[in-house]
Short mmCIF file of C-alpha atoms in Angstrom, two decimals:
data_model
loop_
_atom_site.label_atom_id
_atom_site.label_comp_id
_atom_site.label_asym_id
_atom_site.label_seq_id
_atom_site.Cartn_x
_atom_site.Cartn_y
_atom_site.Cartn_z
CA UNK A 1 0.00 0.00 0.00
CA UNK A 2 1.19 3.33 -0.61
CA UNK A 3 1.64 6.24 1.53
CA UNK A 4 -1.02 7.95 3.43
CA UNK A 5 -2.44 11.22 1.32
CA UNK A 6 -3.02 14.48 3.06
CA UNK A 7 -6.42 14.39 3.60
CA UNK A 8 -5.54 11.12 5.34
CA UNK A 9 -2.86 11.90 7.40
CA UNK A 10 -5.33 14.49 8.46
CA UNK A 11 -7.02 12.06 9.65
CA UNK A 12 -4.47 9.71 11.37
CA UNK A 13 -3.46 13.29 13.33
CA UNK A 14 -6.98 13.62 14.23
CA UNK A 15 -7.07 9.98 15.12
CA UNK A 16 -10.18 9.54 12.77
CA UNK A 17 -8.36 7.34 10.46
CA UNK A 18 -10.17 3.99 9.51
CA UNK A 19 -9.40 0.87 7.63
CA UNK A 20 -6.52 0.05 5.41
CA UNK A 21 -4.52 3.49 5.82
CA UNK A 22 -4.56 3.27 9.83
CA UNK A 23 -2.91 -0.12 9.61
CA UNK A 24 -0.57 0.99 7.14
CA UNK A 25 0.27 4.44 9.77
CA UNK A 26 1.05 2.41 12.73
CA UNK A 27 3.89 0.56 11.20
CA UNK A 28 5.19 3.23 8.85
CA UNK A 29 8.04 5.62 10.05
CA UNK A 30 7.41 7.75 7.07
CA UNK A 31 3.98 8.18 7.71
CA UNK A 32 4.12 8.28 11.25
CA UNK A 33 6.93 11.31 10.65
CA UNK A 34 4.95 13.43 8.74
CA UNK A 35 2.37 12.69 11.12
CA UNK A 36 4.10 13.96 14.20
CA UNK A 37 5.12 17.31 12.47
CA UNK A 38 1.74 18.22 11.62
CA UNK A 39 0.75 17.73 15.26
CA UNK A 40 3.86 20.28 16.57
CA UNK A 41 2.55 22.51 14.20
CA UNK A 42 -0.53 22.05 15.74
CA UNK A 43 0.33 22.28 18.70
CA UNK A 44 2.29 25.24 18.41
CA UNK A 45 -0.06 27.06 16.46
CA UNK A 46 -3.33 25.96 18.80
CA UNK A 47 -1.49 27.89 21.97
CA UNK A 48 -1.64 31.32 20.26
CA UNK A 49 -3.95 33.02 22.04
CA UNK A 50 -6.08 36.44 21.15
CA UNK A 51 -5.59 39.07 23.65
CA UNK A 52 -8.34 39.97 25.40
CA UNK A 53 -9.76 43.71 24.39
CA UNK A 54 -10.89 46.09 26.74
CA UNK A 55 -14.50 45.03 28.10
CA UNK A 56 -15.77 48.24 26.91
CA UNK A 57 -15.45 47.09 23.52
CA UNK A 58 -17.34 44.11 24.26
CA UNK A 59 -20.15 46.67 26.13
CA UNK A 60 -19.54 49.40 22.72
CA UNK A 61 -20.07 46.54 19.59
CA UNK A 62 -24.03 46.03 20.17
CA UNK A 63 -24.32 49.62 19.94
CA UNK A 64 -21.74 50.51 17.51
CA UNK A 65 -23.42 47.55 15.13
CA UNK A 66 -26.58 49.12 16.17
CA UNK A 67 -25.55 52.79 15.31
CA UNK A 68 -24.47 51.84 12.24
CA UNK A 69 -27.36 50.15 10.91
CA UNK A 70 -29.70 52.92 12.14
CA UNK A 71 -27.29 55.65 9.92
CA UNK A 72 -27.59 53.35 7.11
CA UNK A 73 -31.34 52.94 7.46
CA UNK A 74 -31.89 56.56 7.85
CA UNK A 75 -29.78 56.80 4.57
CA UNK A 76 -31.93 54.74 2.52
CA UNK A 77 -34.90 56.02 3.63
CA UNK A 78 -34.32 59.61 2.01
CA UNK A 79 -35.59 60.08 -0.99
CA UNK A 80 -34.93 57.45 -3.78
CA UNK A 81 -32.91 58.56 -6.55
CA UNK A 82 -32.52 56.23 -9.46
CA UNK A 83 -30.42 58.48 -11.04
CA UNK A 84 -27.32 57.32 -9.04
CA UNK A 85 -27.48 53.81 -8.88
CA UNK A 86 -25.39 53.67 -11.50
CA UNK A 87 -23.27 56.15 -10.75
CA UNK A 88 -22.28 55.08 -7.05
CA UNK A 89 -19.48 57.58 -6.65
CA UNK A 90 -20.44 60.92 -8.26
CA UNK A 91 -20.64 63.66 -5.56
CA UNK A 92 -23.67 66.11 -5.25
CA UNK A 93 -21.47 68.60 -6.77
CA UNK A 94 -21.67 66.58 -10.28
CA UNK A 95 -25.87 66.93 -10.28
CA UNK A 96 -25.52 70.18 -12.57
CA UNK A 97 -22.41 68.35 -14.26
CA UNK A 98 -24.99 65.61 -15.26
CA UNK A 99 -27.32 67.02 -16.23
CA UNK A 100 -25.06 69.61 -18.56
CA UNK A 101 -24.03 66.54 -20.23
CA UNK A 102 -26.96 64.30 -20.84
CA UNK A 103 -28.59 67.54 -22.33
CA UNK A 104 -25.32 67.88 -24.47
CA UNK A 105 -25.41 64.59 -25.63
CA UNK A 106 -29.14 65.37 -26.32
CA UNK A 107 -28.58 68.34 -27.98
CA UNK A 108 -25.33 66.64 -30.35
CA UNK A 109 -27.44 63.99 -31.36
CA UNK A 110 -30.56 65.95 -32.19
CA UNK A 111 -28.32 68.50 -34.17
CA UNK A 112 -26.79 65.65 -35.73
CA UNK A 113 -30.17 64.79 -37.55
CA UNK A 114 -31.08 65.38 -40.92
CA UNK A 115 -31.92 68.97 -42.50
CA UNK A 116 -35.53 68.98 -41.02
CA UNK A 117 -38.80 69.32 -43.62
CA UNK A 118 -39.30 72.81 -42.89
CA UNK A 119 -36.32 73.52 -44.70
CA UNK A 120 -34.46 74.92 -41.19
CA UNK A 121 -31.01 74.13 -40.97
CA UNK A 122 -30.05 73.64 -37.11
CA UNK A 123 -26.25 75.03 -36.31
CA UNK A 124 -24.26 72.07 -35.86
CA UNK A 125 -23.26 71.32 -32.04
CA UNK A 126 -19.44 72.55 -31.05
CA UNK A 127 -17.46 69.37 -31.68
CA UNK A 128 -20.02 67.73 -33.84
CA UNK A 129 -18.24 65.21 -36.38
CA UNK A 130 -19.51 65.32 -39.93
CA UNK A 131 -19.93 61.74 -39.90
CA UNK A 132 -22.00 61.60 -36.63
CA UNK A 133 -24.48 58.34 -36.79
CA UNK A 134 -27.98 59.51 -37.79
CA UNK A 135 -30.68 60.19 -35.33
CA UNK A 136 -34.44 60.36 -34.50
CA UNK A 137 -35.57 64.02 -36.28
CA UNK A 138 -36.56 65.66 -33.06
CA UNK A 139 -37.02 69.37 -35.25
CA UNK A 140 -40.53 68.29 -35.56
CA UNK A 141 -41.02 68.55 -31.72
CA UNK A 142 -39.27 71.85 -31.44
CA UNK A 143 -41.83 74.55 -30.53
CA UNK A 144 -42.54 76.94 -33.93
CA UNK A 145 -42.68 80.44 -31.73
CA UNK A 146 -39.73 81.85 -30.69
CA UNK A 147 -39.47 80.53 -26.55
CA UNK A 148 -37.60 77.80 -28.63
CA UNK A 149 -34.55 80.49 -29.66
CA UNK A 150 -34.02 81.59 -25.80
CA UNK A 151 -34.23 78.45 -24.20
CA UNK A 152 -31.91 76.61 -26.29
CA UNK A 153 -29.91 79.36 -25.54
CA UNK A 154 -29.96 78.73 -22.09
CA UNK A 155 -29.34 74.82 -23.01
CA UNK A 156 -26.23 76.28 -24.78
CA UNK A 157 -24.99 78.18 -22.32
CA UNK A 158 -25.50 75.12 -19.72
CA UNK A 159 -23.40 72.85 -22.22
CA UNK A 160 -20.93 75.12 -23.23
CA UNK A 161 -19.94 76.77 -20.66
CA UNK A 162 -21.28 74.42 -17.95
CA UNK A 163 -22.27 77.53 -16.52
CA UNK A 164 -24.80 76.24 -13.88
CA UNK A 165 -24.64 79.55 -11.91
CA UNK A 166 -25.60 81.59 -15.29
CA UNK A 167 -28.87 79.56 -15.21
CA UNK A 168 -29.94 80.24 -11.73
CA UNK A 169 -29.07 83.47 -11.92
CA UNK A 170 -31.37 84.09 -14.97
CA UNK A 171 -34.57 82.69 -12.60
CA UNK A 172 -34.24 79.36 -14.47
CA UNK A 173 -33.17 76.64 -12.13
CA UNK A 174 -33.73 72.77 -13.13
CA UNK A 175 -36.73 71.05 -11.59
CA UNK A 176 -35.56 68.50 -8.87
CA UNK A 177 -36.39 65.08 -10.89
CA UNK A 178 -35.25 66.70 -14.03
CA UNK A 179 -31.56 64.71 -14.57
CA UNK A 180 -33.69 61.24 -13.56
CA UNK A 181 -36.52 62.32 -16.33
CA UNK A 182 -33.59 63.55 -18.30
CA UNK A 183 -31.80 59.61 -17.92
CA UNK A 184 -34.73 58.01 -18.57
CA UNK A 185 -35.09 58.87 -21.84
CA UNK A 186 -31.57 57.79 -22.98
CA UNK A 187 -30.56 54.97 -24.88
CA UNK A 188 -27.93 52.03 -23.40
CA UNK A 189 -25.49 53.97 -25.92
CA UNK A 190 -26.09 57.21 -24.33
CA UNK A 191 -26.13 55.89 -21.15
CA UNK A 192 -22.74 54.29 -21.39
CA UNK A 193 -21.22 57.52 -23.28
CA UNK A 194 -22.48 59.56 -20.57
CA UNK A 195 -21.26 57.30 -17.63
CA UNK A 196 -17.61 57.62 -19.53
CA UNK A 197 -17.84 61.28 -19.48
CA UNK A 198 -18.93 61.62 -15.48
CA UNK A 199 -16.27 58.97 -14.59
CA UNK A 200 -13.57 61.10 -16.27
CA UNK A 201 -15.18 64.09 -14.94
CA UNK A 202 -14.81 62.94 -11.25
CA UNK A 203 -11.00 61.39 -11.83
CA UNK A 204 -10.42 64.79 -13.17
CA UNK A 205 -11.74 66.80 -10.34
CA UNK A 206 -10.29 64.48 -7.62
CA UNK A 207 -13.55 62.94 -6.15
CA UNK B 1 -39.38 39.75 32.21
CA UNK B 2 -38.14 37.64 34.44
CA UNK B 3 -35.27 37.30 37.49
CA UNK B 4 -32.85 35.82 38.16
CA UNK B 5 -31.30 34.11 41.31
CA UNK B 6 -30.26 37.58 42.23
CA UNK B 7 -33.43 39.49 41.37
CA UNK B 8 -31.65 40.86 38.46
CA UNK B 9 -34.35 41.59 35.60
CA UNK B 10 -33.36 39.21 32.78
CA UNK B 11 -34.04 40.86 29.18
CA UNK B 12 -36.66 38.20 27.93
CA UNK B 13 -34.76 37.38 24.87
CA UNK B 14 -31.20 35.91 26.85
CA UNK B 15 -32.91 32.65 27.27
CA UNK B 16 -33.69 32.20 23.46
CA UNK B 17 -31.76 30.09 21.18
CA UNK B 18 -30.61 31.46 17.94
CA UNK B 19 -33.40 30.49 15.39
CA UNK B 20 -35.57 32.08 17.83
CA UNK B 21 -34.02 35.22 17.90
CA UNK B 22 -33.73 35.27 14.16
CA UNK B 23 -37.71 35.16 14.24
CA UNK B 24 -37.79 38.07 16.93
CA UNK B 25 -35.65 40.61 15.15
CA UNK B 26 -37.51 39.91 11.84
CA UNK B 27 -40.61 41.27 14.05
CA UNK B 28 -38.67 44.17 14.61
CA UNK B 29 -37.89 43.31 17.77
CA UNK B 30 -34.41 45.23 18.50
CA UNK B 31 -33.21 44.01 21.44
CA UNK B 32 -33.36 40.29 20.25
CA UNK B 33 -30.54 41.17 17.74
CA UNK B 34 -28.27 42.88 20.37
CA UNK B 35 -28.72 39.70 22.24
CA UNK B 36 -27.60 38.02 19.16
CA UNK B 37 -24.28 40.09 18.56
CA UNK B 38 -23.50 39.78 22.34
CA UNK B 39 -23.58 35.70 22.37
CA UNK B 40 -21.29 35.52 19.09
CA UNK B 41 -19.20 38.57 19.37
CA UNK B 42 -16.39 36.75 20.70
CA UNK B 43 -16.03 34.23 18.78
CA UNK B 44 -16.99 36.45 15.47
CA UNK B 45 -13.95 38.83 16.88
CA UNK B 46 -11.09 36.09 17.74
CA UNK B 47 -11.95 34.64 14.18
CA UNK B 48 -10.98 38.26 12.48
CA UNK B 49 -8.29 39.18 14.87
CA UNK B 50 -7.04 35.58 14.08
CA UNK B 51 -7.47 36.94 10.40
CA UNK B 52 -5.90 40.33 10.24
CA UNK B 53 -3.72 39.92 13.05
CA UNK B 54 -4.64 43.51 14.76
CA UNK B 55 -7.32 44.63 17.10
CA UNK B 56 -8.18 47.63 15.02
CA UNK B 57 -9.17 46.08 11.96
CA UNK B 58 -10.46 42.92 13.73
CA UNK B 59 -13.01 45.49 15.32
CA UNK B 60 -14.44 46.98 11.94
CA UNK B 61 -14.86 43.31 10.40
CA UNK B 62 -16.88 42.49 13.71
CA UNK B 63 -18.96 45.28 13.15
CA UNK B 64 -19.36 44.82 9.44
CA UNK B 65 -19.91 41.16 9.98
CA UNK B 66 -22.78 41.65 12.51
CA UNK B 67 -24.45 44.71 10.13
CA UNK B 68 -24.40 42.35 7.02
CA UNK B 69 -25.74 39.45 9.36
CA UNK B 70 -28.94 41.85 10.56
CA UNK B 71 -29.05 43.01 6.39
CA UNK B 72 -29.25 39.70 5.75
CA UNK B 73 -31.71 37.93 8.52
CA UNK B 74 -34.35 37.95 6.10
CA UNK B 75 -32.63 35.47 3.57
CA UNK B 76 -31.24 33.15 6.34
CA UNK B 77 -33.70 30.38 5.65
CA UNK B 78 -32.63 28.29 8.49
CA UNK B 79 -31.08 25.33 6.32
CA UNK B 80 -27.86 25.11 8.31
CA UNK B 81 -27.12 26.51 11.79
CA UNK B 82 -26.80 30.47 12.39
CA UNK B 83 -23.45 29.49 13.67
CA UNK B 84 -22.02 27.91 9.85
CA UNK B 85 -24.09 31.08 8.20
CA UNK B 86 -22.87 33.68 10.71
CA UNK B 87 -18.96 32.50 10.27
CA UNK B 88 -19.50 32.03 6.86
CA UNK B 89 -20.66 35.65 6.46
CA UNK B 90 -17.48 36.87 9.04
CA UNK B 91 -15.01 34.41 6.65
CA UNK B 92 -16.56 36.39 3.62
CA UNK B 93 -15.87 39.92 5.05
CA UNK B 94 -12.58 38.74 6.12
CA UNK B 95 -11.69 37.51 2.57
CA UNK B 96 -12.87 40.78 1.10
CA UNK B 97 -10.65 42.71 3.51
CA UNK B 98 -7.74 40.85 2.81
CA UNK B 99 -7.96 40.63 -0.22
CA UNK B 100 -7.93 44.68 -0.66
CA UNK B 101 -5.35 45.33 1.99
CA UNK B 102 -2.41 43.43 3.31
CA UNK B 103 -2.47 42.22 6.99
CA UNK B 104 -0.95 44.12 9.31
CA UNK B 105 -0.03 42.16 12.64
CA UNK B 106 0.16 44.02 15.71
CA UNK B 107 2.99 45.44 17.56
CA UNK B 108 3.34 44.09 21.35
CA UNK B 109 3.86 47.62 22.47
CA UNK B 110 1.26 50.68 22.64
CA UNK B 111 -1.69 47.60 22.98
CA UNK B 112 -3.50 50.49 25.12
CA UNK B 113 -6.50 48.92 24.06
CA UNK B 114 -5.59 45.70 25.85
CA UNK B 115 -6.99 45.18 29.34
CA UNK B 116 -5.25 47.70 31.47
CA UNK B 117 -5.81 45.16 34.64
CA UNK B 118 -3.92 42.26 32.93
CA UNK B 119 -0.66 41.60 34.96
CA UNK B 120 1.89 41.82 32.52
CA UNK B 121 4.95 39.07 34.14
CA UNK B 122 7.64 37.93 31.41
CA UNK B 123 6.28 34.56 31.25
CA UNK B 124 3.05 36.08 29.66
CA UNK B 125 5.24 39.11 27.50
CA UNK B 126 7.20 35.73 26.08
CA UNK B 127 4.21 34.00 25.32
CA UNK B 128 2.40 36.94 23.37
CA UNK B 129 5.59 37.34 21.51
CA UNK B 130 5.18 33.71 20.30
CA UNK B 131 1.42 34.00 19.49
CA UNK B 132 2.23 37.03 17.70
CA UNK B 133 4.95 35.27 15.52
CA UNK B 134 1.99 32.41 14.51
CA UNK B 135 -0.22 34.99 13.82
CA UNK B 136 2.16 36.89 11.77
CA UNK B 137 2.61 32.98 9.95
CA UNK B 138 -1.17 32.77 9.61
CA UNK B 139 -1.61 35.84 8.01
CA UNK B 140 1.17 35.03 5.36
CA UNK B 141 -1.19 31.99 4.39
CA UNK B 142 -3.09 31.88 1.22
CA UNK B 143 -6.76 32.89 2.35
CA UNK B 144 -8.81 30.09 2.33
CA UNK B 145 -6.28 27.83 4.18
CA UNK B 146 -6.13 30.59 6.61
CA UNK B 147 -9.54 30.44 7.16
CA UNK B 148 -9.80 26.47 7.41
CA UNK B 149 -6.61 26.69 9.69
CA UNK B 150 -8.49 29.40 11.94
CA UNK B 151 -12.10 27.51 12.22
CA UNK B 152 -10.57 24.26 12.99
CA UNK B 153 -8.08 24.85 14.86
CA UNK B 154 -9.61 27.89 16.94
CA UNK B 155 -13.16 27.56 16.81
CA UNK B 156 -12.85 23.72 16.60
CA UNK B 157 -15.79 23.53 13.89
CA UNK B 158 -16.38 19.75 12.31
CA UNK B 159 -14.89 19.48 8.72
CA UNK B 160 -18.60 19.19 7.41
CA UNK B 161 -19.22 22.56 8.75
CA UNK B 162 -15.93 24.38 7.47
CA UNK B 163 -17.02 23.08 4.11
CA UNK B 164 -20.40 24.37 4.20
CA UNK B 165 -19.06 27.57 5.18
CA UNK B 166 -16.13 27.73 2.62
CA UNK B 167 -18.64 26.42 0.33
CA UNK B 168 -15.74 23.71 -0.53
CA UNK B 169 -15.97 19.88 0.05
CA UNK B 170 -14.99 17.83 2.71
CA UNK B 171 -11.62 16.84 1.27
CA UNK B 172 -11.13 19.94 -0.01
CA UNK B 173 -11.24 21.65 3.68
CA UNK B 174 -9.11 18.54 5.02
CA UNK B 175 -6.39 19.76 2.31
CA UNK B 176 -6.75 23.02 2.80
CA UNK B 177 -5.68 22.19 6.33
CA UNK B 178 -2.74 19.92 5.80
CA UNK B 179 -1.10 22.74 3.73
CA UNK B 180 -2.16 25.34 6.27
CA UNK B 181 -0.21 23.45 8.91
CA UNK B 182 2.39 22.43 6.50
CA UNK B 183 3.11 25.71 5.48
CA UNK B 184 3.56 27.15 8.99
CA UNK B 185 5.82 24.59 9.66
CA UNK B 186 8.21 26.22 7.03
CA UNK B 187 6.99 30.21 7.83
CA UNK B 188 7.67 29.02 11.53
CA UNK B 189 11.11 27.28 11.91
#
């Protein structure tokens, strides 16, 4: 017979070793060699003890579990926002960010449609490529009196300059479920785009 | 509530077993889980400090063991003991720690946290240099035979229940352990 394996000199140490391969352990020095080092091992390693903390820290852990599962409670029970589920790390500071940028992305792929019916010709977004992939024709949904003219403005002036402040100061401030209702209507594509432009915006301001 | 032998009111929930405190905090009853954390906390803590080798980040895994365990009452369907699932859930928060950040044994002086009423002789200063040289060994281990080495060795758990809680087989905990201790045998001569 051959020599025990290690799952069954395991065993023999443990002195739950049965049949053939105890037989074979009492009368072999080999075995019974590698036996006894595993049980100095064990026996040195079985006599470290873990020093005994403070008991305050065994009086502090209930309510330190306790404390911290009531903060994370009150957390979730704030106001849901879908909006950042995927975006676990952006900062409250990147709201108006986001929201520039999904209305850019908006914008560059609405002004990357074809010439409209009513013969209007859209100015082409800053940065727009000539071969951008064609898009839904959105002209059709643009108001036909002139509000349209000084609220893309604004739109501009939020994507260009990411001028957040300009906004506000102007009266016009962005509705509080406006980036969520802004998400919702993006495709995966845009999604993903705008995900790579907020995680480069964060690495880039240190958050 | 009851008393005891010394008329000391006794919370009602000390006298429950586990299974039934599981069913009392999912009826929101709050004091049944602090009962919880108090029976296990010492063995949940040895088991990390054991693991990381320090008190300080032994204490967070505690705590972040016994937060996911109250997150996660609700799926504990009772199918093995709350023992196997509560040290599988403190072996799972232990892997994830080590696995982001190196282990960092402690130093036998500035343990201020240690208790101050412990006499200190050299016979005991000798010996905690010696456990702290195996722990520094165990925490050069590969993880999982770290954590076989720890639950059988420390918290003398069956080989059917290290499995369960490693999610491994039988032999493959009974391995795992053979090259734990073989292992320290080199890290330790």
């Amino acid at each position: 017979m051959s020599h025990l394996s290690d799952i069954e000199l395991v065993d023999f140490v443990e002195q739950a070793l049965r049949g053939p391969g105890a037989a074979h352990a009492v009368n072999c020095d080999h075995c019974r060699a590698r036996a006894e080092a595993l049980r100095q091992t064990l026996a040195r390693v079985a006599d470290a003890g873990v020093p005994e903390p403070s008991p305050m820290f065994w009086e502090q852990l209930p309510r330190r579990v306790r404390s911290v599962i009531g903060d994370e409670s009150a957390a979730h029970s704030a106001p849901a926002h879908e909006w950042f589920d995927w975006f676990p790390h952006v900062g409250v500071r990147a709201i108006p960010v986001a929201v520039a940028i999904v209305l850019v992305i908006v914008i560059g792929l609405a002004l990357n449609t074809d010439a409209p019916t009513t013969g209007d010709v859209s100015p082409a977004a800053p940065g727009a490529s000539a071969g951008a992939r064609p898009v839904e024709d959105i002209s059709a949904a643009e108001p036909t009196d002139g509000s349209a003219d000084r609220a893309w403005a604004v739109v501009r002036a939020l994507a260009d300059d990411l001028a957040w402040d300009e906004a506000l100061d102007a009266g016009l401030a962005a509705r509080p479920d406006a980036a969520e209702r802004a998400a919702r209507t993006l495709t995966s594509d845009e999604r993903s785009e705008l995900l790579r432009l907020l995680e480069a915006e964060t690495k880039g301001k240190g958050a | 509530m009851r008393l005891n032998g010394d008329s000391q009111v006794l919370r009602p929930w000390a006298l429950a077993d586990d299974r039934e405190l599981v069913e009392a905090c999912l009826d929101d009853h709050a004091e049944a889980f602090d009962v919880l954390v108090e029976r296990h906390q010492r063995q949940v803590y040895q088991l990390c400090f054991r693991y990381v080798g320090n008190h300080e980040d032994a204490a967070d895994l505690v705590q972040d063991t016994f937060v996911r365990v109250f997150k996660g009452l609700k799926g504990f369907k009772g199918q093995s003991a709350f023992t196997t699932w509560l040290y599988r859930i403190a072996v799972n928060v232990c892997l994830s720690r080590v696995s982001r950040k190196a282990p960092a044994p402690a130093a036998l002086a500035g343990n201020d946290w240690l208790d101050p009423g412990a006499v200190r002789q050299d016979t005991v200063l000798l010996r905690e240099e010696r456990a702290a040289e195996v722990r520094a060994a165990i925490g050069q281990l590969a993880p999982k035979q770290r954590a076989t080495l720890i639950l059988r060795v420390y918290h003398d758990l069956p080989h059917e229940q290290i499995a369960a809680i490693l999610g491994s087989s039988v032999g493959a905990a009974k391995a795992n352990l053979f090259h734990a201790l073989s292992n320290l045998k080199k890290l330790l001569q």
